[in-house]
Amino acid sequence: MLHVLAVDDERPALEELAYLLRRDSRIRQVSCADDASSALRDLSRMLVEGERLDAVFLDVRMPGLDGLDFTRLLTAFAEPPHVVFVTAHDDCAVIAYELGALDYLLKPVRPERLAESVRRVAVAAERAGPPEDARDPEDEMIPVELGGRTRLVSRRSVTHVEAKGDYVRLHTPEGGYLVRMPLSALTKRWEAAGFIRIHRSTLVASAHVTELRFDGGRAAVQIGDELLQVSRRHTREVRDRLVRKFHRPEEATPPTENTPNNN
């Protein structure tokens, strides 16, 4: 069963498209967005929460980020959904197919023509590889709003993440970005990529940790110029994971009287 996202800045057109999609028995869920920027944020949230999105049905010409630019941005995702354009403009079909669109429908949409597009999505989804959780972790691109524009931030550039109420702040060498998503979901999603929870409100990328410090039973990690405190609850896990990261077999020495032997 498919999960699809309908995107159109005109409310009547969006409601009609969603209605027709929900009538198709091959579709289990239809999500909606009234512009491409919102669609990018929804897609990012779904990826973080481990939710699969099979296809996006969207208009071409919308205020701000249009459908073509949205499709170009999708190439930055490890596993982008398929794209079906639903538009009143017939002059962008060539560009749409060059960008990898699965289909191009003209408004008003005929139900039988939409059903054919859904069939193509179903076939493409069936041919897709194993679920993302079964694959090696890859970089992800997180869409963020910056000055009225949508920017994609690479997960690899994120040094640490802080919870801010219903939002999280992604810290990168270039600056911080607020994104509406729960830290708990991000922790679960990014754990395989080397992110470690060091506090109930802090997640760090082990690749960016340069030092692990202990002082009076308390721990802290150094990331760039920042020293981030580790909560007592998370100290053991942080220590175990980071010690493995920093450990070099050639540096190992036999245990001495002053070095506990844990074997």
PDB file of C-alpha atoms in Angstrom:
ATOM      1  CA  MET A   1       0.000   0.000   0.000  1.00  0.00           C
ATOM      2  CA  LEU A   2       1.269   3.419  -0.981  1.00  0.00           C
ATOM      3  CA  HIS A   3       1.817   6.613   0.975  1.00  0.00           C
ATOM      4  CA  VAL A   4       1.675   9.711  -1.250  1.00  0.00           C
ATOM      5  CA  LEU A   5       1.901  13.463  -0.734  1.00  0.00           C
ATOM      6  CA  ALA A   6      -0.349  15.885  -2.650  1.00  0.00           C
ATOM      7  CA  VAL A   7       0.986  19.440  -3.097  1.00  0.00           C
ATOM      8  CA  ASP A   8      -0.915  22.422  -4.554  1.00  0.00           C
ATOM      9  CA  ASP A   9      -1.169  26.059  -3.474  1.00  0.00           C
ATOM     10  CA  GLU A  10      -4.823  26.256  -4.590  1.00  0.00           C
ATOM     11  CA  ARG A  11      -7.001  24.744  -1.873  1.00  0.00           C
ATOM     12  CA  PRO A  12      -9.866  23.484  -4.131  1.00  0.00           C
ATOM     13  CA  ALA A  13      -7.387  21.797  -6.475  1.00  0.00           C
ATOM     14  CA  LEU A  14      -5.547  20.222  -3.532  1.00  0.00           C
ATOM     15  CA  GLU A  15      -8.754  18.898  -1.996  1.00  0.00           C
ATOM     16  CA  GLU A  16      -9.909  17.457  -5.327  1.00  0.00           C
ATOM     17  CA  LEU A  17      -6.583  15.755  -5.948  1.00  0.00           C
ATOM     18  CA  ALA A  18      -6.496  14.314  -2.426  1.00  0.00           C
ATOM     19  CA  TYR A  19     -10.081  13.073  -2.807  1.00  0.00           C
ATOM     20  CA  LEU A  20      -9.292  11.245  -6.049  1.00  0.00           C
ATOM     21  CA  LEU A  21      -6.124   9.714  -4.619  1.00  0.00           C
ATOM     22  CA  ARG A  22      -7.918   8.456  -1.507  1.00  0.00           C
ATOM     23  CA  ARG A  23     -10.447   6.633  -3.702  1.00  0.00           C
ATOM     24  CA  ASP A  24      -7.674   4.420  -5.090  1.00  0.00           C
ATOM     25  CA  SER A  25      -7.432   1.138  -3.162  1.00  0.00           C
ATOM     26  CA  ARG A  26      -3.676   0.955  -3.759  1.00  0.00           C
ATOM     27  CA  ILE A  27      -3.122   4.042  -1.591  1.00  0.00           C
ATOM     28  CA  ARG A  28      -3.222   3.675   2.197  1.00  0.00           C
ATOM     29  CA  GLN A  29      -2.444   7.295   3.107  1.00  0.00           C
ATOM     30  CA  VAL A  30      -2.601  10.705   1.419  1.00  0.00           C
ATOM     31  CA  SER A  31      -0.774  13.597   3.080  1.00  0.00           C
ATOM     32  CA  CYS A  32      -1.259  17.177   1.894  1.00  0.00           C
ATOM     33  CA  ALA A  33       0.829  20.353   1.683  1.00  0.00           C
ATOM     34  CA  ASP A  34      -0.176  23.739   0.290  1.00  0.00           C
ATOM     35  CA  ASP A  35       3.292  24.710  -0.977  1.00  0.00           C
ATOM     36  CA  ALA A  36       6.583  23.059  -1.940  1.00  0.00           C
ATOM     37  CA  SER A  37       8.502  24.357   1.088  1.00  0.00           C
ATOM     38  CA  SER A  38       5.983  22.737   3.426  1.00  0.00           C
ATOM     39  CA  ALA A  39       6.252  19.551   1.381  1.00  0.00           C
ATOM     40  CA  LEU A  40      10.023  19.505   1.895  1.00  0.00           C
ATOM     41  CA  ARG A  41       9.593  19.917   5.636  1.00  0.00           C
ATOM     42  CA  ASP A  42       7.006  17.114   5.706  1.00  0.00           C
ATOM     43  CA  LEU A  43       9.317  14.856   3.712  1.00  0.00           C
ATOM     44  CA  SER A  44      12.197  15.556   6.095  1.00  0.00           C
ATOM     45  CA  ARG A  45      10.010  14.748   9.101  1.00  0.00           C
ATOM     46  CA  MET A  46       8.880  11.482   7.509  1.00  0.00           C
ATOM     47  CA  LEU A  47      12.471  10.446   6.827  1.00  0.00           C
ATOM     48  CA  VAL A  48      13.522  11.258  10.378  1.00  0.00           C
ATOM     49  CA  GLU A  49      10.605   9.271  11.793  1.00  0.00           C
ATOM     50  CA  GLY A  50      11.353   6.344   9.499  1.00  0.00           C
ATOM     51  CA  GLU A  51       8.153   6.752   7.512  1.00  0.00           C
ATOM     52  CA  ARG A  52       8.208   5.796   3.847  1.00  0.00           C
ATOM     53  CA  LEU A  53       6.844   8.186   1.209  1.00  0.00           C
ATOM     54  CA  ASP A  54       6.345   6.599  -2.195  1.00  0.00           C
ATOM     55  CA  ALA A  55       5.400   9.566  -4.365  1.00  0.00           C
ATOM     56  CA  VAL A  56       4.654  13.278  -4.523  1.00  0.00           C
ATOM     57  CA  PHE A  57       1.817  14.550  -6.738  1.00  0.00           C
ATOM     58  CA  LEU A  58       2.422  18.267  -7.181  1.00  0.00           C
ATOM     59  CA  ASP A  59       1.706  21.364  -9.229  1.00  0.00           C
ATOM     60  CA  VAL A  60       4.449  23.030 -11.275  1.00  0.00           C
ATOM     61  CA  ARG A  61       3.854  26.722 -10.647  1.00  0.00           C
ATOM     62  CA  MET A  62       3.494  27.714  -7.011  1.00  0.00           C
ATOM     63  CA  PRO A  63       4.583  30.791  -5.024  1.00  0.00           C
ATOM     64  CA  GLY A  64       8.125  30.637  -3.681  1.00  0.00           C
ATOM     65  CA  LEU A  65       9.634  27.242  -4.379  1.00  0.00           C
ATOM     66  CA  ASP A  66       7.995  25.847  -7.518  1.00  0.00           C
ATOM     67  CA  GLY A  67       7.483  22.223  -8.450  1.00  0.00           C
ATOM     68  CA  LEU A  68      10.519  21.982 -10.715  1.00  0.00           C
ATOM     69  CA  ASP A  69      12.883  23.402  -8.106  1.00  0.00           C
ATOM     70  CA  PHE A  70      11.331  21.085  -5.528  1.00  0.00           C
ATOM     71  CA  THR A  71      12.137  18.119  -7.775  1.00  0.00           C
ATOM     72  CA  ARG A  72      15.723  19.323  -8.237  1.00  0.00           C
ATOM     73  CA  LEU A  73      16.135  19.473  -4.448  1.00  0.00           C
ATOM     74  CA  LEU A  74      14.916  15.886  -4.126  1.00  0.00           C
ATOM     75  CA  THR A  75      18.101  14.660  -5.833  1.00  0.00           C
ATOM     76  CA  ALA A  76      19.962  15.483  -2.609  1.00  0.00           C
ATOM     77  CA  PHE A  77      17.975  12.845  -0.689  1.00  0.00           C
ATOM     78  CA  ALA A  78      19.319   9.294  -0.444  1.00  0.00           C
ATOM     79  CA  GLU A  79      15.933   7.788  -1.377  1.00  0.00           C
ATOM     80  CA  PRO A  80      13.697  10.459  -2.899  1.00  0.00           C
ATOM     81  CA  PRO A  81      10.027   9.691  -3.584  1.00  0.00           C
ATOM     82  CA  HIS A  82       8.772   9.462  -7.148  1.00  0.00           C
ATOM     83  CA  VAL A  83       7.337  12.647  -8.630  1.00  0.00           C
ATOM     84  CA  VAL A  84       4.106  13.045 -10.615  1.00  0.00           C
ATOM     85  CA  PHE A  85       3.267  16.531 -11.842  1.00  0.00           C
ATOM     86  CA  VAL A  86      -0.380  17.598 -11.831  1.00  0.00           C
ATOM     87  CA  THR A  87      -0.673  20.985 -13.508  1.00  0.00           C
ATOM     88  CA  ALA A  88      -2.626  23.204 -15.878  1.00  0.00           C
ATOM     89  CA  HIS A  89       0.575  24.131 -17.736  1.00  0.00           C
ATOM     90  CA  ASP A  90       1.691  21.914 -20.602  1.00  0.00           C
ATOM     91  CA  ASP A  91       4.946  23.763 -21.350  1.00  0.00           C
ATOM     92  CA  CYS A  92       7.083  22.122 -18.659  1.00  0.00           C
ATOM     93  CA  ALA A  93       6.647  18.449 -19.541  1.00  0.00           C
ATOM     94  CA  VAL A  94      10.044  18.080 -21.221  1.00  0.00           C
ATOM     95  CA  ILE A  95      11.882  19.624 -18.267  1.00  0.00           C
ATOM     96  CA  ALA A  96       9.819  17.538 -15.851  1.00  0.00           C
ATOM     97  CA  TYR A  97      10.795  14.273 -17.525  1.00  0.00           C
ATOM     98  CA  GLU A  98      14.430  15.377 -17.729  1.00  0.00           C
ATOM     99  CA  LEU A  99      14.295  15.796 -13.952  1.00  0.00           C
ATOM    100  CA  GLY A 100      13.057  12.220 -13.612  1.00  0.00           C
ATOM    101  CA  ALA A 101       9.312  12.749 -13.177  1.00  0.00           C
ATOM    102  CA  LEU A 102       7.354   9.514 -13.328  1.00  0.00           C
ATOM    103  CA  ASP A 103       4.332  11.130 -15.003  1.00  0.00           C
ATOM    104  CA  TYR A 104       2.872  14.485 -16.062  1.00  0.00           C
ATOM    105  CA  LEU A 105      -0.891  15.075 -15.774  1.00  0.00           C
ATOM    106  CA  LEU A 106      -2.857  18.057 -17.035  1.00  0.00           C
ATOM    107  CA  LYS A 107      -5.732  19.625 -15.115  1.00  0.00           C
ATOM    108  CA  PRO A 108      -8.597  18.995 -14.930  1.00  0.00           C
ATOM    109  CA  VAL A 109      -7.442  15.541 -13.948  1.00  0.00           C
ATOM    110  CA  ARG A 110      -9.371  12.597 -15.327  1.00  0.00           C
ATOM    111  CA  PRO A 111      -9.781   9.810 -12.717  1.00  0.00           C
ATOM    112  CA  GLU A 112      -8.719   7.104 -15.168  1.00  0.00           C
ATOM    113  CA  ARG A 113      -5.555   9.042 -16.071  1.00  0.00           C
ATOM    114  CA  LEU A 114      -4.714   9.534 -12.390  1.00  0.00           C
ATOM    115  CA  ALA A 115      -5.267   5.811 -11.819  1.00  0.00           C
ATOM    116  CA  GLU A 116      -2.648   5.089 -14.476  1.00  0.00           C
ATOM    117  CA  SER A 117      -0.169   7.341 -12.637  1.00  0.00           C
ATOM    118  CA  VAL A 118      -0.858   5.515  -9.378  1.00  0.00           C
ATOM    119  CA  ARG A 119      -0.246   2.219 -11.199  1.00  0.00           C
ATOM    120  CA  ARG A 120       3.149   3.511 -12.346  1.00  0.00           C
ATOM    121  CA  VAL A 121       4.005   4.553  -8.804  1.00  0.00           C
ATOM    122  CA  ALA A 122       2.969   1.127  -7.471  1.00  0.00           C
ATOM    123  CA  VAL A 123       5.143  -0.658 -10.022  1.00  0.00           C
ATOM    124  CA  ALA A 124       8.105   1.609  -9.290  1.00  0.00           C
ATOM    125  CA  ALA A 125       7.670   1.130  -5.528  1.00  0.00           C
ATOM    126  CA  GLU A 126       7.549  -2.643  -5.946  1.00  0.00           C
ATOM    127  CA  ARG A 127      10.816  -2.567  -7.873  1.00  0.00           C
ATOM    128  CA  ALA A 128      12.504  -0.478  -5.183  1.00  0.00           C
ATOM    129  CA  GLY A 129      15.206  -1.994  -3.010  1.00  0.00           C
ATOM    130  CA  PRO A 130      14.935  -3.050   0.640  1.00  0.00           C
ATOM    131  CA  PRO A 131      13.591  -0.644   3.247  1.00  0.00           C
ATOM    132  CA  GLU A 132      15.963   2.114   4.219  1.00  0.00           C
ATOM    133  CA  ASP A 133      16.535   0.685   7.707  1.00  0.00           C
ATOM    134  CA  ALA A 134      18.117  -2.382   6.064  1.00  0.00           C
ATOM    135  CA  ARG A 135      20.667  -0.296   4.178  1.00  0.00           C
ATOM    136  CA  ASP A 136      23.918   1.256   5.286  1.00  0.00           C
ATOM    137  CA  PRO A 137      23.411   4.746   6.730  1.00  0.00           C
ATOM    138  CA  GLU A 138      23.814   7.459   4.113  1.00  0.00           C
ATOM    139  CA  ASP A 139      23.930  11.193   4.318  1.00  0.00           C
ATOM    140  CA  GLU A 140      20.586  12.952   4.565  1.00  0.00           C
ATOM    141  CA  MET A 141      19.613  16.449   3.556  1.00  0.00           C
ATOM    142  CA  ILE A 142      17.415  18.369   5.979  1.00  0.00           C
ATOM    143  CA  PRO A 143      15.376  21.258   4.534  1.00  0.00           C
ATOM    144  CA  VAL A 144      15.433  24.389   6.703  1.00  0.00           C
ATOM    145  CA  GLU A 145      13.858  27.814   6.311  1.00  0.00           C
ATOM    146  CA  LEU A 146      16.354  30.657   6.159  1.00  0.00           C
ATOM    147  CA  GLY A 147      15.286  34.210   5.372  1.00  0.00           C
ATOM    148  CA  GLY A 148      12.202  33.086   3.479  1.00  0.00           C
ATOM    149  CA  ARG A 149      14.190  30.585   1.420  1.00  0.00           C
ATOM    150  CA  THR A 150      14.521  26.827   1.722  1.00  0.00           C
ATOM    151  CA  ARG A 151      18.047  25.507   2.230  1.00  0.00           C
ATOM    152  CA  LEU A 152      19.232  21.917   2.448  1.00  0.00           C
ATOM    153  CA  VAL A 153      21.592  21.128   5.341  1.00  0.00           C
ATOM    154  CA  SER A 154      23.722  17.974   5.168  1.00  0.00           C
ATOM    155  CA  ARG A 155      23.534  15.647   8.149  1.00  0.00           C
ATOM    156  CA  ARG A 156      27.305  15.189   7.914  1.00  0.00           C
ATOM    157  CA  SER A 157      27.789  18.889   8.636  1.00  0.00           C
ATOM    158  CA  VAL A 158      25.762  18.729  11.876  1.00  0.00           C
ATOM    159  CA  THR A 159      28.050  18.726  14.924  1.00  0.00           C
ATOM    160  CA  HIS A 160      25.331  18.524  17.563  1.00  0.00           C
ATOM    161  CA  VAL A 161      21.610  19.032  18.080  1.00  0.00           C
ATOM    162  CA  GLU A 162      19.761  20.791  20.888  1.00  0.00           C
ATOM    163  CA  ALA A 163      16.102  20.379  21.795  1.00  0.00           C
ATOM    164  CA  LYS A 164      14.175  23.666  21.820  1.00  0.00           C
ATOM    165  CA  GLY A 165      10.580  22.872  22.819  1.00  0.00           C
ATOM    166  CA  ASP A 166       8.814  21.498  19.751  1.00  0.00           C
ATOM    167  CA  TYR A 167      11.900  22.286  17.653  1.00  0.00           C
ATOM    168  CA  VAL A 168      15.526  21.199  17.457  1.00  0.00           C
ATOM    169  CA  ARG A 169      18.481  23.416  16.611  1.00  0.00           C
ATOM    170  CA  LEU A 170      20.958  21.835  14.215  1.00  0.00           C
ATOM    171  CA  HIS A 171      24.463  23.176  14.901  1.00  0.00           C
ATOM    172  CA  THR A 172      26.894  23.265  11.971  1.00  0.00           C
ATOM    173  CA  PRO A 173      30.195  25.093  11.351  1.00  0.00           C
ATOM    174  CA  GLU A 174      28.185  27.591   9.265  1.00  0.00           C
ATOM    175  CA  GLY A 175      25.594  28.308  11.949  1.00  0.00           C
ATOM    176  CA  GLY A 176      22.461  26.974  13.626  1.00  0.00           C
ATOM    177  CA  TYR A 177      19.093  26.093  12.087  1.00  0.00           C
ATOM    178  CA  LEU A 178      15.740  25.525  13.776  1.00  0.00           C
ATOM    179  CA  VAL A 179      13.722  22.573  12.513  1.00  0.00           C
ATOM    180  CA  ARG A 180      10.334  21.426  13.790  1.00  0.00           C
ATOM    181  CA  MET A 181      10.855  17.808  14.819  1.00  0.00           C
ATOM    182  CA  PRO A 182      11.241  15.851  18.088  1.00  0.00           C
ATOM    183  CA  LEU A 183      14.737  15.093  19.366  1.00  0.00           C
ATOM    184  CA  SER A 184      13.657  11.555  20.282  1.00  0.00           C
ATOM    185  CA  ALA A 185      12.798  10.728  16.676  1.00  0.00           C
ATOM    186  CA  LEU A 186      16.027  12.283  15.428  1.00  0.00           C
ATOM    187  CA  THR A 187      18.033  10.260  17.954  1.00  0.00           C
ATOM    188  CA  LYS A 188      16.519   6.996  16.769  1.00  0.00           C
ATOM    189  CA  ARG A 189      16.946   7.927  13.113  1.00  0.00           C
ATOM    190  CA  TRP A 190      20.575   9.080  13.334  1.00  0.00           C
ATOM    191  CA  GLU A 191      21.955   6.573  15.840  1.00  0.00           C
ATOM    192  CA  ALA A 192      23.314   4.323  13.082  1.00  0.00           C
ATOM    193  CA  ALA A 193      25.127   7.340  11.614  1.00  0.00           C
ATOM    194  CA  GLY A 194      27.151   7.854  14.803  1.00  0.00           C
ATOM    195  CA  PHE A 195      24.991  10.327  16.726  1.00  0.00           C
ATOM    196  CA  ILE A 196      24.960   9.848  20.508  1.00  0.00           C
ATOM    197  CA  ARG A 197      22.495  11.161  23.085  1.00  0.00           C
ATOM    198  CA  ILE A 198      24.554  12.820  25.836  1.00  0.00           C
ATOM    199  CA  HIS A 199      21.714  14.614  27.591  1.00  0.00           C
ATOM    200  CA  ARG A 200      17.918  14.615  27.447  1.00  0.00           C
ATOM    201  CA  SER A 201      18.178  17.773  25.337  1.00  0.00           C
ATOM    202  CA  THR A 202      21.442  17.159  23.439  1.00  0.00           C
ATOM    203  CA  LEU A 203      22.536  14.859  20.633  1.00  0.00           C
ATOM    204  CA  VAL A 204      26.123  14.904  19.329  1.00  0.00           C
ATOM    205  CA  ALA A 205      27.856  13.569  16.206  1.00  0.00           C
ATOM    206  CA  SER A 206      30.685  11.303  17.329  1.00  0.00           C
ATOM    207  CA  ALA A 207      32.612  12.185  14.163  1.00  0.00           C
ATOM    208  CA  HIS A 208      32.927  15.765  15.424  1.00  0.00           C
ATOM    209  CA  VAL A 209      33.921  14.900  19.006  1.00  0.00           C
ATOM    210  CA  THR A 210      37.623  15.653  19.551  1.00  0.00           C
ATOM    211  CA  GLU A 211      37.910  14.930  23.272  1.00  0.00           C
ATOM    212  CA  LEU A 212      36.133  13.107  26.093  1.00  0.00           C
ATOM    213  CA  ARG A 213      36.784  14.562  29.558  1.00  0.00           C
ATOM    214  CA  PHE A 214      36.095  13.251  33.076  1.00  0.00           C
ATOM    215  CA  ASP A 215      36.131  15.409  36.186  1.00  0.00           C
ATOM    216  CA  GLY A 216      34.893  14.223  39.548  1.00  0.00           C
ATOM    217  CA  GLY A 217      32.677  11.566  38.020  1.00  0.00           C
ATOM    218  CA  ARG A 218      31.149  13.985  35.518  1.00  0.00           C
ATOM    219  CA  ALA A 219      31.822  13.730  31.802  1.00  0.00           C
ATOM    220  CA  ALA A 220      31.927  16.251  28.962  1.00  0.00           C
ATOM    221  CA  VAL A 221      32.685  16.141  25.253  1.00  0.00           C
ATOM    222  CA  GLN A 222      34.640  18.667  23.242  1.00  0.00           C
ATOM    223  CA  ILE A 223      33.248  19.706  19.836  1.00  0.00           C
ATOM    224  CA  GLY A 224      35.189  22.512  18.247  1.00  0.00           C
ATOM    225  CA  ASP A 225      35.312  25.335  20.774  1.00  0.00           C
ATOM    226  CA  GLU A 226      32.329  24.022  22.738  1.00  0.00           C
ATOM    227  CA  LEU A 227      32.450  21.799  25.801  1.00  0.00           C
ATOM    228  CA  LEU A 228      29.132  19.970  26.196  1.00  0.00           C
ATOM    229  CA  GLN A 229      28.194  18.343  29.496  1.00  0.00           C
ATOM    230  CA  VAL A 230      27.103  14.706  29.602  1.00  0.00           C
ATOM    231  CA  SER A 231      24.303  13.822  32.015  1.00  0.00           C
ATOM    232  CA  ARG A 232      24.962  11.111  34.608  1.00  0.00           C
ATOM    233  CA  ARG A 233      22.256   8.990  33.014  1.00  0.00           C
ATOM    234  CA  HIS A 234      24.071   8.931  29.663  1.00  0.00           C
ATOM    235  CA  THR A 235      27.685   8.874  30.902  1.00  0.00           C
ATOM    236  CA  ARG A 236      28.259   5.127  30.652  1.00  0.00           C
ATOM    237  CA  GLU A 237      26.885   4.823  27.107  1.00  0.00           C
ATOM    238  CA  VAL A 238      28.793   7.903  25.926  1.00  0.00           C
ATOM    239  CA  ARG A 239      32.006   6.605  27.497  1.00  0.00           C
ATOM    240  CA  ASP A 240      31.638   3.140  25.943  1.00  0.00           C
ATOM    241  CA  ARG A 241      30.855   4.413  22.466  1.00  0.00           C
ATOM    242  CA  LEU A 242      33.476   7.158  22.369  1.00  0.00           C
ATOM    243  CA  VAL A 243      36.213   5.000  23.886  1.00  0.00           C
ATOM    244  CA  ARG A 244      35.679   2.552  21.022  1.00  0.00           C
ATOM    245  CA  LYS A 245      35.870   5.474  18.599  1.00  0.00           C
ATOM    246  CA  PHE A 246      39.129   6.852  19.995  1.00  0.00           C
ATOM    247  CA  HIS A 247      40.744   3.468  20.737  1.00  0.00           C
ATOM    248  CA  ARG A 248      43.694   2.381  18.566  1.00  0.00           C
ATOM    249  CA  PRO A 249      44.769  -1.296  18.851  1.00  0.00           C
ATOM    250  CA  GLU A 250      48.460  -0.425  18.411  1.00  0.00           C
ATOM    251  CA  GLU A 251      48.223   1.907  21.415  1.00  0.00           C
ATOM    252  CA  ALA A 252      46.959  -0.810  23.732  1.00  0.00           C
ATOM    253  CA  THR A 253      49.232  -1.718  26.655  1.00  0.00           C
ATOM    254  CA  PRO A 254      49.155  -4.742  28.959  1.00  0.00           C
ATOM    255  CA  PRO A 255      47.262  -4.166  32.206  1.00  0.00           C
ATOM    256  CA  THR A 256      49.403  -3.173  35.205  1.00  0.00           C
ATOM    257  CA  GLU A 257      48.764  -3.036  38.917  1.00  0.00           C
ATOM    258  CA  ASN A 258      47.255   0.416  38.506  1.00  0.00           C
ATOM    259  CA  THR A 259      45.240  -0.471  35.414  1.00  0.00           C
ATOM    260  CA  PRO A 260      42.055  -2.442  36.119  1.00  0.00           C
ATOM    261  CA  ASN A 261      41.714  -5.641  34.094  1.00  0.00           C
ATOM    262  CA  ASN A 262      38.080  -6.013  33.070  1.00  0.00           C
ATOM    263  CA  ASN A 263      38.545  -9.413  31.424  1.00  0.00           C
TER     264      ASN A 263
END
